[in-house]
PDB file of C-alpha atoms in Angstrom:
ATOM      1  CA  UNK A   1      78.283 -26.932 -22.475  1.00 59.00           C
ATOM      2  CA  UNK A   2      81.385 -24.934 -21.736  1.00 77.00           C
ATOM      3  CA  UNK A   3      82.247 -23.930 -18.182  1.00 82.00           C
ATOM      4  CA  UNK A   4      81.844 -20.182 -18.665  1.00 83.00           C
ATOM      5  CA  UNK A   5      78.462 -20.699 -20.344  1.00 85.00           C
ATOM      6  CA  UNK A   6      77.359 -22.977 -17.480  1.00 86.00           C
ATOM      7  CA  UNK A   7      78.466 -20.377 -14.970  1.00 88.00           C
ATOM      8  CA  UNK A   8      76.564 -17.640 -16.838  1.00 85.00           C
ATOM      9  CA  UNK A   9      73.447 -19.810 -16.933  1.00 87.00           C
ATOM     10  CA  UNK A  10      73.769 -20.517 -13.203  1.00 91.00           C
ATOM     11  CA  UNK A  11      74.066 -16.780 -12.532  1.00 88.00           C
ATOM     12  CA  UNK A  12      71.031 -16.101 -14.769  1.00 87.00           C
ATOM     13  CA  UNK A  13      69.050 -18.823 -12.968  1.00 93.00           C
ATOM     14  CA  UNK A  14      69.885 -17.370  -9.559  1.00 94.00           C
ATOM     15  CA  UNK A  15      69.230 -13.855 -10.889  1.00 89.00           C
ATOM     16  CA  UNK A  16      65.900 -14.929 -12.405  1.00 91.00           C
ATOM     17  CA  UNK A  17      64.857 -16.658  -9.183  1.00 95.00           C
ATOM     18  CA  UNK A  18      65.858 -13.623  -7.119  1.00 95.00           C
ATOM     19  CA  UNK A  19      63.889 -11.352  -9.451  1.00 93.00           C
ATOM     20  CA  UNK A  20      60.775 -13.506  -9.134  1.00 96.00           C
ATOM     21  CA  UNK A  21      61.111 -13.544  -5.336  1.00 96.00           C
ATOM     22  CA  UNK A  22      61.805  -9.793  -5.307  1.00 91.00           C
ATOM     23  CA  UNK A  23      58.773  -9.101  -7.477  1.00 93.00           C
ATOM     24  CA  UNK A  24      56.578 -11.193  -5.205  1.00 95.00           C
ATOM     25  CA  UNK A  25      57.986  -9.447  -2.123  1.00 91.00           C
ATOM     26  CA  UNK A  26      57.346  -6.017  -3.651  1.00 88.00           C
ATOM     27  CA  UNK A  27      53.795  -7.074  -4.481  1.00 90.00           C
ATOM     28  CA  UNK A  28      53.117  -8.308  -0.944  1.00 92.00           C
ATOM     29  CA  UNK A  29      55.088  -6.011   1.388  1.00 87.00           C
ATOM     30  CA  UNK A  30      53.403  -2.628   2.007  1.00 86.00           C
ATOM     31  CA  UNK A  31      55.121   0.406   0.487  1.00 80.00           C
ATOM     32  CA  UNK A  32      55.412   2.041   3.905  1.00 81.00           C
ATOM     33  CA  UNK A  33      57.505  -0.878   5.182  1.00 84.00           C
ATOM     34  CA  UNK A  34      59.844  -0.745   2.186  1.00 78.00           C
ATOM     35  CA  UNK A  35      60.286   3.028   2.284  1.00 76.00           C
ATOM     36  CA  UNK A  36      60.749   2.845   6.060  1.00 79.00           C
ATOM     37  CA  UNK A  37      63.572   0.314   5.653  1.00 78.00           C
ATOM     38  CA  UNK A  38      65.222   2.441   2.971  1.00 73.00           C
ATOM     39  CA  UNK A  39      64.916   5.555   5.143  1.00 71.00           C
ATOM     40  CA  UNK A  40      66.514   3.652   8.041  1.00 74.00           C
ATOM     41  CA  UNK A  41      69.437   2.764   5.777  1.00 69.00           C
ATOM     42  CA  UNK A  42      69.837   6.415   4.809  1.00 66.00           C
ATOM     43  CA  UNK A  43      69.491   7.905   8.275  1.00 69.00           C
ATOM     44  CA  UNK A  44      71.996   5.470   9.761  1.00 67.00           C
ATOM     45  CA  UNK A  45      74.557   6.255   7.027  1.00 58.00           C
ATOM     46  CA  UNK A  46      74.666   2.578   5.994  1.00 55.00           C
ATOM     47  CA  UNK A  47      75.360   3.607   2.386  1.00 56.00           C
ATOM     48  CA  UNK A  48      78.055   6.082   3.326  1.00 58.00           C
ATOM     49  CA  UNK A  49      77.671   9.819   3.557  1.00 61.00           C
ATOM     50  CA  UNK A  50      73.972  10.717   3.487  1.00 63.00           C
ATOM     51  CA  UNK A  51      74.843  13.445   0.952  1.00 66.00           C
ATOM     52  CA  UNK A  52      76.793  11.017  -1.258  1.00 65.00           C
ATOM     53  CA  UNK A  53      75.892   9.650  -4.682  1.00 68.00           C
ATOM     54  CA  UNK A  54      74.600   6.277  -3.494  1.00 68.00           C
ATOM     55  CA  UNK A  55      72.476   7.879  -0.785  1.00 68.00           C
ATOM     56  CA  UNK A  56      71.163  10.392  -3.346  1.00 70.00           C
ATOM     57  CA  UNK A  57      70.110   7.563  -5.713  1.00 69.00           C
ATOM     58  CA  UNK A  58      68.505   5.608  -2.875  1.00 69.00           C
ATOM     59  CA  UNK A  59      66.579   8.676  -1.714  1.00 71.00           C
ATOM     60  CA  UNK A  60      65.362   9.270  -5.277  1.00 72.00           C
ATOM     61  CA  UNK A  61      64.347   5.616  -5.592  1.00 72.00           C
ATOM     62  CA  UNK A  62      62.392   5.858  -2.336  1.00 73.00           C
ATOM     63  CA  UNK A  63      60.548   8.913  -3.573  1.00 74.00           C
ATOM     64  CA  UNK A  64      59.833   7.269  -6.967  1.00 74.00           C
ATOM     65  CA  UNK A  65      58.731   4.024  -5.334  1.00 73.00           C
ATOM     66  CA  UNK A  66      56.002   5.789  -3.389  1.00 75.00           C
ATOM     67  CA  UNK A  67      54.202   6.222  -6.729  1.00 78.00           C
ATOM     68  CA  UNK A  68      51.835   3.285  -7.399  1.00 82.00           C
ATOM     69  CA  UNK A  69      52.841   3.415 -11.072  1.00 84.00           C
ATOM     70  CA  UNK A  70      56.521   2.871 -10.219  1.00 81.00           C
ATOM     71  CA  UNK A  71      55.675   0.060  -7.826  1.00 83.00           C
ATOM     72  CA  UNK A  72      53.531  -1.734 -10.422  1.00 89.00           C
ATOM     73  CA  UNK A  73      56.320  -1.310 -12.979  1.00 85.00           C
ATOM     74  CA  UNK A  74      58.880  -2.771 -10.560  1.00 85.00           C
ATOM     75  CA  UNK A  75      56.682  -5.771  -9.708  1.00 90.00           C
ATOM     76  CA  UNK A  76      55.799  -6.527 -13.343  1.00 91.00           C
ATOM     77  CA  UNK A  77      59.367  -5.985 -14.561  1.00 85.00           C
ATOM     78  CA  UNK A  78      60.895  -8.215 -11.911  1.00 90.00           C
ATOM     79  CA  UNK A  79      58.336 -10.990 -12.338  1.00 93.00           C
ATOM     80  CA  UNK A  80      58.420 -10.926 -16.139  1.00 89.00           C
ATOM     81  CA  UNK A  81      62.198 -10.626 -16.369  1.00 85.00           C
ATOM     82  CA  UNK A  82      62.709 -13.394 -13.802  1.00 92.00           C
ATOM     83  CA  UNK A  83      60.204 -15.829 -15.329  1.00 93.00           C
ATOM     84  CA  UNK A  84      61.568 -15.293 -18.843  1.00 87.00           C
ATOM     85  CA  UNK A  85      65.139 -15.812 -17.633  1.00 87.00           C
ATOM     86  CA  UNK A  86      64.218 -19.011 -15.793  1.00 93.00           C
ATOM     87  CA  UNK A  87      62.404 -20.346 -18.855  1.00 91.00           C
ATOM     88  CA  UNK A  88      65.295 -19.520 -21.165  1.00 88.00           C
ATOM     89  CA  UNK A  89      67.856 -21.019 -18.802  1.00 90.00           C
ATOM     90  CA  UNK A  90      65.818 -24.236 -18.647  1.00 92.00           C
ATOM     91  CA  UNK A  91      65.578 -24.392 -22.458  1.00 90.00           C
ATOM     92  CA  UNK A  92      69.281 -23.658 -22.917  1.00 87.00           C
ATOM     93  CA  UNK A  93      70.220 -26.226 -20.299  1.00 88.00           C
ATOM     94  CA  UNK A  94      68.264 -28.817 -22.294  1.00 90.00           C
ATOM     95  CA  UNK A  95      70.066 -27.517 -25.430  1.00 88.00           C
ATOM     96  CA  UNK A  96      66.823 -26.801 -27.269  1.00 90.00           C
ATOM     97  CA  UNK A  97      68.295 -25.317 -30.438  1.00 90.00           C
ATOM     98  CA  UNK A  98      65.557 -22.711 -31.216  1.00 91.00           C
ATOM     99  CA  UNK A  99      65.886 -21.317 -27.686  1.00 91.00           C
ATOM    100  CA  UNK A 100      69.340 -19.854 -28.364  1.00 92.00           C
ATOM    101  CA  UNK A 101      68.325 -17.161 -30.877  1.00 94.00           C
ATOM    102  CA  UNK A 102      65.148 -16.506 -28.885  1.00 93.00           C
ATOM    103  CA  UNK A 103      67.237 -16.012 -25.746  1.00 90.00           C
ATOM    104  CA  UNK A 104      69.569 -13.606 -27.562  1.00 94.00           C
ATOM    105  CA  UNK A 105      66.666 -11.539 -28.940  1.00 95.00           C
ATOM    106  CA  UNK A 106      64.780 -11.458 -25.625  1.00 91.00           C
ATOM    107  CA  UNK A 107      67.901 -10.483 -23.686  1.00 90.00           C
ATOM    108  CA  UNK A 108      68.713  -7.809 -26.299  1.00 95.00           C
ATOM    109  CA  UNK A 109      65.203  -6.395 -25.860  1.00 94.00           C
ATOM    110  CA  UNK A 110      65.762  -6.308 -22.096  1.00 89.00           C
ATOM    111  CA  UNK A 111      69.099  -4.515 -22.655  1.00 94.00           C
ATOM    112  CA  UNK A 112      67.468  -1.838 -24.809  1.00 95.00           C
ATOM    113  CA  UNK A 113      64.679  -1.362 -22.298  1.00 90.00           C
ATOM    114  CA  UNK A 114      67.074  -1.287 -19.321  1.00 89.00           C
ATOM    115  CA  UNK A 115      69.227   1.371 -20.969  1.00 94.00           C
ATOM    116  CA  UNK A 116      66.261   3.527 -21.995  1.00 94.00           C
ATOM    117  CA  UNK A 117      64.699   3.188 -18.541  1.00 88.00           C
ATOM    118  CA  UNK A 118      68.006   4.053 -16.833  1.00 89.00           C
ATOM    119  CA  UNK A 119      68.240   7.304 -18.819  1.00 91.00           C
ATOM    120  CA  UNK A 120      64.700   8.243 -17.814  1.00 86.00           C
ATOM    121  CA  UNK A 121      65.079   7.329 -14.153  1.00 79.00           C
ATOM    122  CA  UNK A 122      68.767   7.898 -13.486  1.00 80.00           C
ATOM    123  CA  UNK A 123      69.018   4.331 -12.206  1.00 81.00           C
ATOM    124  CA  UNK A 124      72.506   3.077 -11.454  1.00 81.00           C
ATOM    125  CA  UNK A 125      71.352  -0.544 -11.212  1.00 84.00           C
ATOM    126  CA  UNK A 126      69.756  -0.983 -14.650  1.00 87.00           C
ATOM    127  CA  UNK A 127      73.004  -0.387 -16.617  1.00 92.00           C
ATOM    128  CA  UNK A 128      74.618  -3.101 -14.488  1.00 90.00           C
ATOM    129  CA  UNK A 129      71.823  -5.540 -15.422  1.00 86.00           C
ATOM    130  CA  UNK A 130      72.195  -4.485 -19.066  1.00 92.00           C
ATOM    131  CA  UNK A 131      75.935  -5.210 -18.999  1.00 93.00           C
ATOM    132  CA  UNK A 132      75.314  -8.673 -17.535  1.00 86.00           C
ATOM    133  CA  UNK A 133      72.706  -9.346 -20.205  1.00 88.00           C
ATOM    134  CA  UNK A 134      75.141  -8.272 -22.964  1.00 94.00           C
ATOM    135  CA  UNK A 135      77.769 -10.688 -21.654  1.00 91.00           C
ATOM    136  CA  UNK A 136      75.157 -13.424 -21.495  1.00 87.00           C
ATOM    137  CA  UNK A 137      74.055 -12.714 -25.085  1.00 93.00           C
ATOM    138  CA  UNK A 138      77.655 -13.152 -26.251  1.00 93.00           C
ATOM    139  CA  UNK A 139      77.943 -16.452 -24.383  1.00 89.00           C
ATOM    140  CA  UNK A 140      74.575 -17.710 -25.695  1.00 91.00           C
ATOM    141  CA  UNK A 141      75.541 -16.924 -29.293  1.00 93.00           C
ATOM    142  CA  UNK A 142      78.959 -18.522 -28.847  1.00 91.00           C
ATOM    143  CA  UNK A 143      77.378 -21.664 -27.426  1.00 90.00           C
ATOM    144  CA  UNK A 144      74.830 -21.700 -30.255  1.00 92.00           C
ATOM    145  CA  UNK A 145      77.604 -21.590 -32.864  1.00 90.00           C
ATOM    146  CA  UNK A 146      79.309 -24.523 -31.151  1.00 88.00           C
ATOM    147  CA  UNK A 147      76.158 -26.688 -31.032  1.00 83.00           C
ATOM    148  CA  UNK A 148      76.429 -28.119 -34.577  1.00 72.00           C
ATOM    149  CA  UNK A 149      80.053 -29.089 -33.969  1.00 58.00           C
ATOM    150  CA  UNK A 150      79.066 -30.967 -30.829  1.00 56.00           C
ATOM    151  CA  UNK A 151      76.121 -32.622 -32.585  1.00 49.00           C
ATOM    152  CA  UNK A 152      78.423 -33.817 -35.395  1.00 45.00           C
ATOM    153  CA  UNK A 153      80.931 -35.175 -32.884  1.00 47.00           C
ATOM    154  CA  UNK A 154      78.243 -37.084 -30.991  1.00 47.00           C
ATOM    155  CA  UNK A 155      77.029 -38.955 -34.145  1.00 42.00           C
TER     156      UNK A 155
END
């Protein structure tokens, strides 16, 4: 495995683990605690001017998160996304050949969903995740193309 691919897989593993932990935390921690923490961040100007763009997005996220539907979406998305990433990283680490195209397709599906969801919600975080997934797709496909060459060299 090439260094950049290893680094991307390490980032995806950490990201996947953080998403699983975040999903579990969102499922367990009461909404009032989470919205209270976010309101504290806003009222103490910890994200800059309370009328600024970041504060505006955080305030909108707080309001959206109070909806049980949004909370369930966030929990399911984080858990599913994290578990799938961890599984794919494990398969790619073991160089299981069929996992490479599967990883590219699954990540592409996440990219499409993240972009569509960001347009509907105005999220500034989802496009960032989509960009990381696009970079990872490119690295996965590059590594996949190099697999046969490595297999031939090892024989």
